Amino acid sequence: MPASAIRKLVPFADAAKEAGVKVYHLNVGAPDIKSPRCSIDYLMDKCKTMHHLSYTNSAGFLELRKAFIEKYYKKIGINLDVSEILIEVAGSEAFSKAMQIAADRGEEIIVIEPFYTNYQTFAMLNGITLKAVHTDIHDGFRIPPIEEFEKVLTPKTRAVLISNPCNPSGKLFSKDEMLEIGEFCKKHDLFLISDEVYREFCYTEEPHFSAMSIPGAEQNVILVDSVSKRYNLCGARIGCIISRNKEVMAAAMKFAQSRLCPPVFGQYAALGALDTPQSYFDEVREEYIRRRDVAVKALNNMKGVFTPKPMGAFYTMAELPVDDAVNFAKWMLTEFRVDNETVMITPAASFYKTPGEGKNIARIAYVLEVPELKKAMKILEAALKAYPGRTI
Amino acid sequence: MPASAIRKLVPFADAAKEAGVKVYHLNVGAPDIKSPRCSIDYLMDKCKTMHHLSYTNSAGFLELRKAFIEKYYKKIGINLDVSEILIEVAGSEAFSKAMQIAADRGEEIIVIEPFYTNYQTFAMLNGITLKAVHTDIHDGFRIPPIEEFEKVLTPKTRAVLISNPCNPSGKLFSKDEMLEIGEFCKKHDLFLISDEVYREFCYTEEPHFSAMSIPGAEQNVILVDSVSKRYNLCGARIGCIISRNKEVMAAAMKFAQSRLCPPVFGQYAALGALDTPQSYFDEVREEYIRRRDVAVKALNNMKGVFTPKPMGAFYTMAELPVDDAVNFAKWMLTEFRVDNETVMITPAASFYKTPGEGKNIARIAYVLEVPELKKAMKILEAALKAYPGRTI
């Protein structure tokens, strides 16, 4: 198992910070937005009378599963039976299990490139081969003609894996795009693993179109979800796997039993979070739109830089006028300072399977407050002018 | 992946309960002992001022890793550097990762039989073959001569896996037994994965002898630990993996990064639990000794039943005068009642690899309070007399 290319930069950031340098983190998806108070308060209330903290059902508290259905999924138009949802140890466990359920060792899953790096990690751990369908930064990462999917399809293909909105690109796949992929999966009898953990971070006027809403794909779709981003409860480690396919849910339950149960304190926090008022989401959304607009405008004003306008999540991909974004990122951390400050970005190469793709691209997470974000952009711009490996 | 044989009984227990029957659970390791208040209070205190619940380091809070070392491991004679401990999502993740680190697909791990069923689950999931060394109920489950280990050793063997005290047998392996296994591992350059989650449940006068204390085996030992049993925090899902082998810890870190971080609320509860006073452990120990004595005496007084006196954990294995413990367990749940009450036990066959072993054995968890435990024993005795498949 190889070390994460992204994690390799961490020691350089740590060293900079130890030397007293302020590092603006545009690299991580760990927002500074507050968790809903109703979530933490509910957990505290449960703790007051807690006698002993036993295991829950391996599928999670029945109460929590029912509450997800009634208070969240119903509201977004997804009607579920309690047998169709299972609580997982965050999105990480949910998508790794979804992949294991969909494909055996030696089989293949089609993934939309660029994709979340850990898809590759879990594929490798389970002997699954990822085949990439490329989406291009200059095309705003839109889904290519379905022929591109047919090209990578083999008799070993078992699933298509998509994240919508997409980490790392920030691309929000449209209803039409999702329907096209759904048709492809139905036609070839493939699972469609849809990672929708950024669902509440959509910046268009139309509502998010879930894979669960693709007509006739009920037996194909495995939905991966999480409270981590939605309620800023990354540390709770609570997510879920949802499917109308009974065999999928039976397999998910067997996997779940092997690790006994999901974290119980986190389950309480999730239960409390389900009472989060709509105003919370509205405020968070407005804040991210502000941040996105600042980041995208600043980036596109830099000489030789191009970024599309992302309509989801809190990331954007920026093409940079540099030889190699890995070298550039490392150089900023180790050598470049403006008033003893620097910036950390995520080189994008590890989000791609196609060799050479993403080499001059970086993922920018716009998770800082606007004034900080503006400062970070100024430093990035100065860095691009000073970097010895610049290409313009 | 097959369904757990143990879990197959659950629907029968549920049906009995729905029909108004009281079921005494001697089947599960979920004790009714209270969690230390200092643990829950510490978590609540942290919650009061919590702004947003972000990820921690993939290895867990540095503060928690340091506290484990200073407040717990140092006290039991294990001196660790912070680089030698990594927080896992409970013992379940710790031992599954330990197995993955020790052996690749197609390789083998020697396990002491009877063993915790999920060892087999995780071996299967990772394409690892378990080779069993048999320990016998009539011999009090003591480790056989080392020749028995040599017999199952092949060029593909990578590790020995032991739980001490042992779930399911309750066997506490002695210092001499551990040293013998340690010698074997050193001689053949094998990892020794030691699952010590029941360490605080020892009923001899000598202290527990950890695999970490085997001289010269520093590079071999991978310790699996958990707060689940020690502090009755099963639902917190916090455990750890400990090794002085730098390559092991580097591999553990790569696995840890792929699932981002351990549950944060649980990490706080664990941090608080480290201030649990010694009196808590003393009281719990006395209570379990009382329960064990009640269970062992009652079982050995039943005609045709034999159980050794377990010196660790909170389980004992009982040989029963029945054709098949699976059928007997199911029969009690579906047909046998005393004053509308019955008993649930765990058939032991799935704790064995050797075909036929454990067929007439059940694991009894003495996790009920003494008066309840006595009632359950009376029902079990009556059931053995009435069971159509009895062998005496």
mmCIF file of N, CA, C and O in Angstrom, chain A residues 1-3 7 31-35 37 40 43-44 47-48 50-55 105 116 118 121-122 125 229 232-237 254-255 257-261 263-265 269, chain B residues 1-3 7 31-35 37 40 43-44 47-48 50-55 105 116 118 121-122 125 229 232-237 254-255 257-261 263-265 269:
data_model
loop_
_atom_site.group_PDB
_atom_site.id
_atom_site.type_symbol
_atom_site.label_atom_id
_atom_site.label_comp_id
_atom_site.label_asym_id
_atom_site.label_seq_id
_atom_site.Cartn_x
_atom_site.Cartn_y
_atom_site.Cartn_z
ATOM 1 N N MET A 1 0.840 -1.195 0.000
ATOM 2 C CA MET A 1 0.000 0.000 0.000
ATOM 3 C C MET A 1 0.873 1.241 0.000
ATOM 4 O O MET A 1 1.617 1.474 0.945
ATOM 5 N N PRO A 2 0.770 2.061 -1.037
ATOM 6 C CA PRO A 2 1.633 3.243 -1.103
ATOM 7 C C PRO A 2 1.153 4.336 -0.152
ATOM 8 O O PRO A 2 -0.026 4.397 0.186
ATOM 9 N N ALA A 3 2.104 5.186 0.285
ATOM 10 C CA ALA A 3 1.728 6.325 1.119
ATOM 11 C C ALA A 3 1.013 7.348 0.240
ATOM 12 O O ALA A 3 1.287 7.461 -0.948
ATOM 13 N N ARG A 7 -0.398 13.238 1.701
ATOM 14 C CA ARG A 7 0.139 13.196 3.064
ATOM 15 C C ARG A 7 1.640 13.449 3.101
ATOM 16 O O ARG A 7 2.173 13.852 4.110
ATOM 17 N N PRO A 31 -13.715 22.076 7.113
ATOM 18 C CA PRO A 31 -14.204 23.444 7.200
ATOM 19 C C PRO A 31 -14.213 23.951 8.642
ATOM 20 O O PRO A 31 -14.190 23.167 9.577
ATOM 21 N N ASP A 32 -14.275 25.284 8.769
ATOM 22 C CA ASP A 32 -14.319 25.902 10.091
ATOM 23 C C ASP A 32 -15.754 26.242 10.505
ATOM 24 O O ASP A 32 -15.966 26.928 11.482
ATOM 25 N N ILE A 33 -16.733 25.793 9.749
ATOM 26 C CA ILE A 33 -18.141 26.074 10.043
ATOM 27 C C ILE A 33 -18.543 25.302 11.311
ATOM 28 O O ILE A 33 -18.157 24.153 11.478
ATOM 29 N N LYS A 34 -19.370 25.927 12.141
ATOM 30 C CA LYS A 34 -19.690 25.267 13.415
ATOM 31 C C LYS A 34 -20.654 24.087 13.209
ATOM 32 O O LYS A 34 -21.476 24.082 12.288
ATOM 33 N N SER A 35 -20.534 23.099 14.088
ATOM 34 C CA SER A 35 -21.496 21.995 14.102
ATOM 35 C C SER A 35 -22.793 22.523 14.705
ATOM 36 O O SER A 35 -22.765 23.406 15.561
ATOM 37 N N ARG A 37 -25.638 23.226 17.127
ATOM 38 C CA ARG A 37 -25.660 23.078 18.587
ATOM 39 C C ARG A 37 -26.631 21.978 19.026
ATOM 40 O O ARG A 37 -26.414 21.283 20.016
ATOM 41 N N ILE A 40 -24.792 18.578 19.378
ATOM 42 C CA ILE A 40 -23.940 18.417 20.566
ATOM 43 C C ILE A 40 -24.818 18.368 21.826
ATOM 44 O O ILE A 40 -24.579 17.574 22.747
ATOM 45 N N LEU A 43 -26.435 14.975 22.318
ATOM 46 C CA LEU A 43 -25.458 14.010 22.843
ATOM 47 C C LEU A 43 -25.250 14.240 24.343
ATOM 48 O O LEU A 43 -25.243 13.293 25.137
ATOM 49 N N MET A 44 -25.086 15.510 24.742
ATOM 50 C CA MET A 44 -24.849 15.813 26.162
ATOM 51 C C MET A 44 -26.017 15.354 27.022
ATOM 52 O O MET A 44 -25.834 14.838 28.122
ATOM 53 N N CYS A 47 -25.799 11.753 27.529
ATOM 54 C CA CYS A 47 -24.688 11.423 28.432
ATOM 55 C C CYS A 47 -25.079 11.580 29.896
ATOM 56 O O CYS A 47 -24.625 10.840 30.757
ATOM 57 N N LYS A 48 -25.937 12.554 30.165
ATOM 58 C CA LYS A 48 -26.323 12.842 31.556
ATOM 59 C C LYS A 48 -26.847 11.611 32.271
ATOM 60 O O LYS A 48 -26.573 11.389 33.433
ATOM 61 N N MET A 50 -26.505 8.431 31.113
ATOM 62 C CA MET A 50 -25.899 7.213 30.557
ATOM 63 C C MET A 50 -25.332 6.347 31.669
ATOM 64 O O MET A 50 -24.510 6.789 32.459
ATOM 65 N N HIS A 51 -25.759 5.102 31.701
ATOM 66 C CA HIS A 51 -25.285 4.162 32.701
ATOM 67 C C HIS A 51 -24.068 3.407 32.178
ATOM 68 O O HIS A 51 -22.995 3.444 32.746
ATOM 69 N N HIS A 52 -24.266 2.714 31.087
ATOM 70 C CA HIS A 52 -23.092 2.129 30.435
ATOM 71 C C HIS A 52 -23.281 2.138 28.928
ATOM 72 O O HIS A 52 -24.392 2.047 28.430
ATOM 73 N N LEU A 53 -22.159 2.295 28.256
ATOM 74 C CA LEU A 53 -22.174 2.522 26.814
ATOM 75 C C LEU A 53 -22.013 1.194 26.091
ATOM 76 O O LEU A 53 -20.909 0.773 25.778
ATOM 77 N N SER A 54 -23.131 0.540 25.829
ATOM 78 C CA SER A 54 -23.038 -0.781 25.205
ATOM 79 C C SER A 54 -23.024 -0.661 23.682
ATOM 80 O O SER A 54 -23.114 0.429 23.123
ATOM 81 N N TYR A 55 -22.893 -1.800 23.033
ATOM 82 C CA TYR A 55 -22.988 -1.846 21.584
ATOM 83 C C TYR A 55 -24.414 -1.501 21.161
ATOM 84 O O TYR A 55 -25.366 -1.724 21.906
ATOM 85 N N ARG A 105 -12.478 -9.428 -5.901
ATOM 86 C CA ARG A 105 -11.082 -9.326 -6.283
ATOM 87 C C ARG A 105 -10.918 -9.659 -7.768
ATOM 88 O O ARG A 105 -11.494 -10.622 -8.256
ATOM 89 N N TYR A 116 -11.892 11.161 -5.766
ATOM 90 C CA TYR A 116 -11.372 11.170 -4.400
ATOM 91 C C TYR A 116 -10.320 10.057 -4.249
ATOM 92 O O TYR A 116 -10.601 8.889 -4.525
ATOM 93 N N ASN A 118 -9.033 8.236 -2.005
ATOM 94 C CA ASN A 118 -9.239 6.999 -1.249
ATOM 95 C C ASN A 118 -10.072 5.953 -1.997
ATOM 96 O O ASN A 118 -10.078 4.791 -1.608
ATOM 97 N N THR A 121 -7.339 3.893 -3.031
ATOM 98 C CA THR A 121 -6.785 3.156 -1.887
ATOM 99 C C THR A 121 -7.628 1.924 -1.595
ATOM 100 O O THR A 121 -7.107 0.824 -1.443
ATOM 101 N N PHE A 122 -8.943 2.108 -1.496
ATOM 102 C CA PHE A 122 -9.803 0.983 -1.143
ATOM 103 C C PHE A 122 -9.896 -0.034 -2.293
ATOM 104 O O PHE A 122 -9.994 -1.231 -2.043
ATOM 105 N N LEU A 125 -6.728 -2.052 -1.921
ATOM 106 C CA LEU A 125 -6.793 -2.953 -0.761
ATOM 107 C C LEU A 125 -7.662 -4.169 -1.056
ATOM 108 O O LEU A 125 -7.455 -5.226 -0.466
ATOM 109 N N LYS A 229 -19.824 16.251 6.435
ATOM 110 C CA LYS A 229 -19.820 17.563 5.804
ATOM 111 C C LYS A 229 -21.158 18.269 6.045
ATOM 112 O O LYS A 229 -21.206 19.459 6.292
ATOM 113 N N ASN A 232 -21.152 19.414 9.514
ATOM 114 C CA ASN A 232 -19.825 19.688 10.068
ATOM 115 C C ASN A 232 -19.536 18.833 11.302
ATOM 116 O O ASN A 232 -19.173 19.338 12.364
ATOM 117 N N LEU A 233 -19.743 17.548 11.149
ATOM 118 C CA LEU A 233 -19.495 16.582 12.213
ATOM 119 C C LEU A 233 -18.475 15.542 11.726
ATOM 120 O O LEU A 233 -18.654 14.342 11.902
ATOM 121 N N CYS A 234 -17.398 16.047 11.111
ATOM 122 C CA CYS A 234 -16.393 15.140 10.527
ATOM 123 C C CYS A 234 -15.902 14.119 11.545
ATOM 124 O O CYS A 234 -15.683 12.960 11.213
ATOM 125 N N GLY A 235 -15.714 14.550 12.777
ATOM 126 C CA GLY A 235 -15.147 13.665 13.798
ATOM 127 C C GLY A 235 -16.130 12.675 14.393
ATOM 128 O O GLY A 235 -15.736 11.772 15.133
ATOM 129 N N ALA A 236 -17.423 12.813 14.081
ATOM 130 C CA ALA A 236 -18.419 11.878 14.642
ATOM 131 C C ALA A 236 -18.278 10.495 14.039
ATOM 132 O O ALA A 236 -18.571 9.493 14.671
ATOM 133 N N ARG A 237 -17.788 10.434 12.808
ATOM 134 C CA ARG A 237 -17.601 9.178 12.057
ATOM 135 C C ARG A 237 -18.921 8.433 11.892
ATOM 136 O O ARG A 237 -19.024 7.248 12.248
ATOM 137 N N LYS A 254 -23.681 -8.134 6.831
ATOM 138 C CA LYS A 254 -22.650 -9.101 7.219
ATOM 139 C C LYS A 254 -21.326 -8.385 7.496
ATOM 140 O O LYS A 254 -20.652 -8.671 8.483
ATOM 141 N N PHE A 255 -20.966 -7.448 6.632
ATOM 142 C CA PHE A 255 -19.757 -6.663 6.882
ATOM 143 C C PHE A 255 -19.883 -5.896 8.202
ATOM 144 O O PHE A 255 -18.959 -5.818 8.993
ATOM 145 N N GLN A 257 -21.620 -6.556 10.855
ATOM 146 C CA GLN A 257 -21.523 -7.398 12.038
ATOM 147 C C GLN A 257 -20.078 -7.699 12.402
ATOM 148 O O GLN A 257 -19.745 -7.836 13.579
ATOM 149 N N SER A 258 -19.219 -7.759 11.393
ATOM 150 C CA SER A 258 -17.830 -8.109 11.681
ATOM 151 C C SER A 258 -17.113 -7.001 12.457
ATOM 152 O O SER A 258 -16.108 -7.261 13.096
ATOM 153 N N ARG A 259 -17.633 -5.769 12.410
ATOM 154 C CA ARG A 259 -17.009 -4.704 13.207
ATOM 155 C C ARG A 259 -17.928 -4.237 14.343
ATOM 156 O O ARG A 259 -17.762 -3.184 14.922
ATOM 157 N N LEU A 260 -18.915 -5.074 14.644
ATOM 158 C CA LEU A 260 -19.803 -4.950 15.802
ATOM 159 C C LEU A 260 -20.798 -3.798 15.710
ATOM 160 O O LEU A 260 -21.965 -4.028 15.530
ATOM 161 N N CYS A 261 -20.345 -2.546 15.845
ATOM 162 C CA CYS A 261 -21.331 -1.454 15.721
ATOM 163 C C CYS A 261 -20.666 -0.134 15.397
ATOM 164 O O CYS A 261 -19.476 0.030 15.607
ATOM 165 N N PRO A 263 -19.893 3.968 15.957
ATOM 166 C CA PRO A 263 -19.651 4.727 17.190
ATOM 167 C C PRO A 263 -20.965 5.250 17.790
ATOM 168 O O PRO A 263 -21.751 5.879 17.086
ATOM 169 N N VAL A 264 -21.165 5.009 19.075
ATOM 170 C CA VAL A 264 -22.466 5.308 19.679
ATOM 171 C C VAL A 264 -22.630 6.793 20.013
ATOM 172 O O VAL A 264 -23.681 7.374 19.769
ATOM 173 N N PHE A 265 -21.587 7.421 20.541
ATOM 174 C CA PHE A 265 -21.693 8.866 20.813
ATOM 175 C C PHE A 265 -22.008 9.602 19.501
ATOM 176 O O PHE A 265 -22.846 10.498 19.468
ATOM 177 N N ALA A 269 -25.072 12.111 18.340
ATOM 178 C CA ALA A 269 -24.864 13.439 17.744
ATOM 179 C C ALA A 269 -25.590 13.544 16.404
ATOM 180 O O ALA A 269 -26.177 14.589 16.090
ATOM 181 N N MET B 1 -18.924 -14.049 1.638
ATOM 182 C CA MET B 1 -18.827 -13.928 3.105
ATOM 183 C C MET B 1 -20.046 -14.574 3.758
ATOM 184 O O MET B 1 -21.166 -14.121 3.561
ATOM 185 N N PRO B 2 -19.827 -15.642 4.548
ATOM 186 C CA PRO B 2 -20.978 -16.322 5.153
ATOM 187 C C PRO B 2 -21.544 -15.520 6.326
ATOM 188 O O PRO B 2 -20.838 -14.734 6.944
ATOM 189 N N ALA B 3 -22.832 -15.738 6.616
ATOM 190 C CA ALA B 3 -23.436 -15.090 7.773
ATOM 191 C C ALA B 3 -22.909 -15.765 9.036
ATOM 192 O O ALA B 3 -22.587 -16.947 9.046
ATOM 193 N N ARG B 7 -25.088 -15.173 14.847
ATOM 194 C CA ARG B 7 -26.145 -14.204 14.517
ATOM 195 C C ARG B 7 -27.406 -14.891 14.000
ATOM 196 O O ARG B 7 -28.485 -14.329 14.068
ATOM 197 N N PRO B 31 -21.476 -6.601 28.898
ATOM 198 C CA PRO B 31 -21.746 -6.601 30.337
ATOM 199 C C PRO B 31 -22.651 -5.446 30.749
ATOM 200 O O PRO B 31 -22.800 -4.460 30.026
ATOM 201 N N ASP B 32 -23.242 -5.601 31.930
ATOM 202 C CA ASP B 32 -24.127 -4.561 32.463
ATOM 203 C C ASP B 32 -23.398 -3.653 33.442
ATOM 204 O O ASP B 32 -24.007 -2.838 34.115
ATOM 205 N N ILE B 33 -22.072 -3.798 33.539
ATOM 206 C CA ILE B 33 -21.268 -2.976 34.459
ATOM 207 C C ILE B 33 -21.246 -1.534 33.941
ATOM 208 O O ILE B 33 -21.133 -1.312 32.744
ATOM 209 N N LYS B 34 -21.319 -0.588 34.868
ATOM 210 C CA LYS B 34 -21.401 0.808 34.416
ATOM 211 C C LYS B 34 -20.063 1.311 33.855
ATOM 212 O O LYS B 34 -18.994 0.869 34.269
ATOM 213 N N SER B 35 -20.138 2.236 32.920
ATOM 214 C CA SER B 35 -18.949 2.908 32.413
ATOM 215 C C SER B 35 -18.483 3.886 33.495
ATOM 216 O O SER B 35 -19.300 4.424 34.234
ATOM 217 N N ARG B 37 -17.809 7.091 35.423
ATOM 218 C CA ARG B 37 -18.436 8.409 35.280
ATOM 219 C C ARG B 37 -17.436 9.455 34.773
ATOM 220 O O ARG B 37 -17.797 10.371 34.032
ATOM 221 N N ILE B 40 -17.543 9.705 30.926
ATOM 222 C CA ILE B 40 -18.685 10.421 30.335
ATOM 223 C C ILE B 40 -18.614 11.914 30.687
ATOM 224 O O ILE B 40 -18.891 12.774 29.846
ATOM 225 N N LEU B 43 -16.158 13.791 28.513
ATOM 226 C CA LEU B 43 -16.732 14.036 27.184
ATOM 227 C C LEU B 43 -17.719 15.203 27.235
ATOM 228 O O LEU B 43 -17.682 16.100 26.381
ATOM 229 N N MET B 44 -18.598 15.195 28.264
ATOM 230 C CA MET B 44 -19.597 16.263 28.377
ATOM 231 C C MET B 44 -18.927 17.619 28.521
ATOM 232 O O MET B 44 -19.375 18.618 27.961
ATOM 233 N N CYS B 47 -17.777 18.758 25.270
ATOM 234 C CA CYS B 47 -18.914 19.137 24.420
ATOM 235 C C CYS B 47 -19.391 20.561 24.713
ATOM 236 O O CYS B 47 -19.823 21.267 23.808
ATOM 237 N N LYS B 48 -19.310 20.940 25.980
ATOM 238 C CA LYS B 48 -19.818 22.268 26.383
ATOM 239 C C LYS B 48 -19.221 23.387 25.543
ATOM 240 O O LYS B 48 -19.905 24.335 25.188
ATOM 241 N N MET B 50 -17.532 22.910 22.626
ATOM 242 C CA MET B 50 -17.180 22.442 21.286
ATOM 243 C C MET B 50 -17.770 23.358 20.213
ATOM 244 O O MET B 50 -18.970 23.599 20.191
ATOM 245 N N HIS B 51 -16.914 23.849 19.336
ATOM 246 C CA HIS B 51 -17.361 24.729 18.265
ATOM 247 C C HIS B 51 -17.707 23.911 17.021
ATOM 248 O O HIS B 51 -18.822 23.924 16.538
ATOM 249 N N HIS B 52 -16.731 23.190 16.533
ATOM 250 C CA HIS B 52 -17.052 22.248 15.466
ATOM 251 C C HIS B 52 -16.192 21.006 15.601
ATOM 252 O O HIS B 52 -15.060 21.064 16.069
ATOM 253 N N LEU B 53 -16.774 19.892 15.221
ATOM 254 C CA LEU B 53 -16.162 18.588 15.464
ATOM 255 C C LEU B 53 -15.349 18.178 14.240
ATOM 256 O O LEU B 53 -15.849 17.501 13.343
ATOM 257 N N SER B 54 -14.080 18.583 14.218
ATOM 258 C CA SER B 54 -13.282 18.272 13.037
ATOM 259 C C SER B 54 -12.600 16.918 13.168
ATOM 260 O O SER B 54 -12.729 16.235 14.170
ATOM 261 N N TYR B 55 -11.897 16.546 12.106
ATOM 262 C CA TYR B 55 -11.088 15.331 12.143
ATOM 263 C C TYR B 55 -9.961 15.509 13.157
ATOM 264 O O TYR B 55 -9.508 16.613 13.410
ATOM 265 N N ARG B 105 -2.396 -11.568 1.058
ATOM 266 C CA ARG B 105 -3.318 -12.532 0.482
ATOM 267 C C ARG B 105 -2.592 -13.828 0.129
ATOM 268 O O ARG B 105 -1.502 -13.784 -0.445
ATOM 269 N N TYR B 116 -11.857 -16.232 18.772
ATOM 270 C CA TYR B 116 -12.915 -15.252 18.481
ATOM 271 C C TYR B 116 -13.300 -15.345 16.987
ATOM 272 O O TYR B 116 -12.451 -15.217 16.107
ATOM 273 N N ASN B 118 -14.578 -13.548 14.729
ATOM 274 C CA ASN B 118 -14.254 -12.530 13.729
ATOM 275 C C ASN B 118 -12.814 -12.601 13.228
ATOM 276 O O ASN B 118 -12.490 -11.995 12.207
ATOM 277 N N THR B 121 -13.486 -14.227 10.140
ATOM 278 C CA THR B 121 -14.129 -13.309 9.202
ATOM 279 C C THR B 121 -13.096 -12.420 8.518
ATOM 280 O O THR B 121 -13.079 -12.281 7.294
ATOM 281 N N PHE B 122 -12.235 -11.800 9.325
ATOM 282 C CA PHE B 122 -11.264 -10.871 8.749
ATOM 283 C C PHE B 122 -10.197 -11.595 7.934
ATOM 284 O O PHE B 122 -9.712 -11.076 6.927
ATOM 285 N N LEU B 125 -11.900 -12.221 4.618
ATOM 286 C CA LEU B 125 -12.032 -10.980 3.839
ATOM 287 C C LEU B 125 -10.706 -10.597 3.182
ATOM 288 O O LEU B 125 -10.687 -9.942 2.146
ATOM 289 N N LYS B 229 -13.987 -3.237 26.764
ATOM 290 C CA LYS B 229 -14.231 -4.080 27.927
ATOM 291 C C LYS B 229 -13.642 -3.442 29.171
ATOM 292 O O LYS B 229 -14.241 -3.454 30.239
ATOM 293 N N ASN B 232 -15.849 -0.641 30.091
ATOM 294 C CA ASN B 232 -17.245 -0.799 29.674
ATOM 295 C C ASN B 232 -17.698 0.335 28.773
ATOM 296 O O ASN B 232 -18.719 0.974 28.987
ATOM 297 N N LEU B 233 -16.886 0.552 27.740
ATOM 298 C CA LEU B 233 -17.180 1.591 26.740
ATOM 299 C C LEU B 233 -17.264 0.953 25.350
ATOM 300 O O LEU B 233 -16.688 1.446 24.386
ATOM 301 N N CYS B 234 -18.008 -0.168 25.282
ATOM 302 C CA CYS B 234 -18.109 -0.910 24.021
ATOM 303 C C CYS B 234 -18.521 -0.011 22.857
ATOM 304 O O CYS B 234 -18.033 -0.157 21.742
ATOM 305 N N GLY B 235 -19.448 0.903 23.132
ATOM 306 C CA GLY B 235 -19.991 1.738 22.068
ATOM 307 C C GLY B 235 -19.103 2.897 21.656
ATOM 308 O O GLY B 235 -19.380 3.566 20.668
ATOM 309 N N ALA B 236 -18.028 3.151 22.418
ATOM 310 C CA ALA B 236 -17.151 4.283 22.074
ATOM 311 C C ALA B 236 -16.363 4.004 20.806
ATOM 312 O O ALA B 236 -16.017 4.908 20.060
ATOM 313 N N ARG B 237 -16.093 2.722 20.546
ATOM 314 C CA ARG B 237 -15.328 2.269 19.369
ATOM 315 C C ARG B 237 -13.925 2.873 19.357
ATOM 316 O O ARG B 237 -13.503 3.492 18.374
ATOM 317 N N LYS B 254 -0.658 4.126 7.321
ATOM 318 C CA LYS B 254 -1.205 4.225 5.961
ATOM 319 C C LYS B 254 -2.660 3.730 5.932
ATOM 320 O O LYS B 254 -3.521 4.366 5.335
ATOM 321 N N PHE B 255 -2.914 2.618 6.618
ATOM 322 C CA PHE B 255 -4.298 2.140 6.705
ATOM 323 C C PHE B 255 -5.175 3.185 7.406
ATOM 324 O O PHE B 255 -6.296 3.455 6.991
ATOM 325 N N GLN B 257 -4.854 6.395 7.606
ATOM 326 C CA GLN B 257 -5.139 7.579 6.788
ATOM 327 C C GLN B 257 -6.282 7.330 5.819
ATOM 328 O O GLN B 257 -7.047 8.238 5.505
ATOM 329 N N SER B 258 -6.431 6.095 5.372
ATOM 330 C CA SER B 258 -7.473 5.806 4.386
ATOM 331 C C SER B 258 -8.872 5.923 4.985
ATOM 332 O O SER B 258 -9.842 6.093 4.259
ATOM 333 N N ARG B 259 -8.974 5.867 6.324
ATOM 334 C CA ARG B 259 -10.301 6.045 6.947
ATOM 335 C C ARG B 259 -10.355 7.345 7.782
ATOM 336 O O ARG B 259 -11.244 7.537 8.615
ATOM 337 N N LEU B 260 -9.404 8.214 7.491
ATOM 338 C CA LEU B 260 -9.333 9.579 8.004
ATOM 339 C C LEU B 260 -9.033 9.670 9.494
ATOM 340 O O LEU B 260 -7.956 10.048 9.868
ATOM 341 N N CYS B 261 -9.993 9.346 10.378
ATOM 342 C CA CYS B 261 -9.667 9.430 11.807
ATOM 343 C C CYS B 261 -10.596 8.561 12.653
ATOM 344 O O CYS B 261 -11.680 8.203 12.211
ATOM 345 N N PRO B 263 -13.227 7.813 15.855
ATOM 346 C CA PRO B 263 -14.339 8.627 16.367
ATOM 347 C C PRO B 263 -13.869 9.598 17.455
ATOM 348 O O PRO B 263 -13.188 9.185 18.391
ATOM 349 N N VAL B 264 -14.231 10.855 17.308
ATOM 350 C CA VAL B 264 -13.659 11.886 18.183
ATOM 351 C C VAL B 264 -14.344 11.919 19.549
ATOM 352 O O VAL B 264 -13.682 12.040 20.583
ATOM 353 N N PHE B 265 -15.671 11.789 19.576
ATOM 354 C CA PHE B 265 -16.341 11.751 20.889
ATOM 355 C C PHE B 265 -15.792 10.588 21.719
ATOM 356 O O PHE B 265 -15.538 10.716 22.909
ATOM 357 N N ALA B 269 -14.000 10.351 25.422
ATOM 358 C CA ALA B 269 -14.449 9.452 26.499
ATOM 359 C C ALA B 269 -13.296 8.573 26.978
ATOM 360 O O ALA B 269 -13.154 8.325 28.182
#
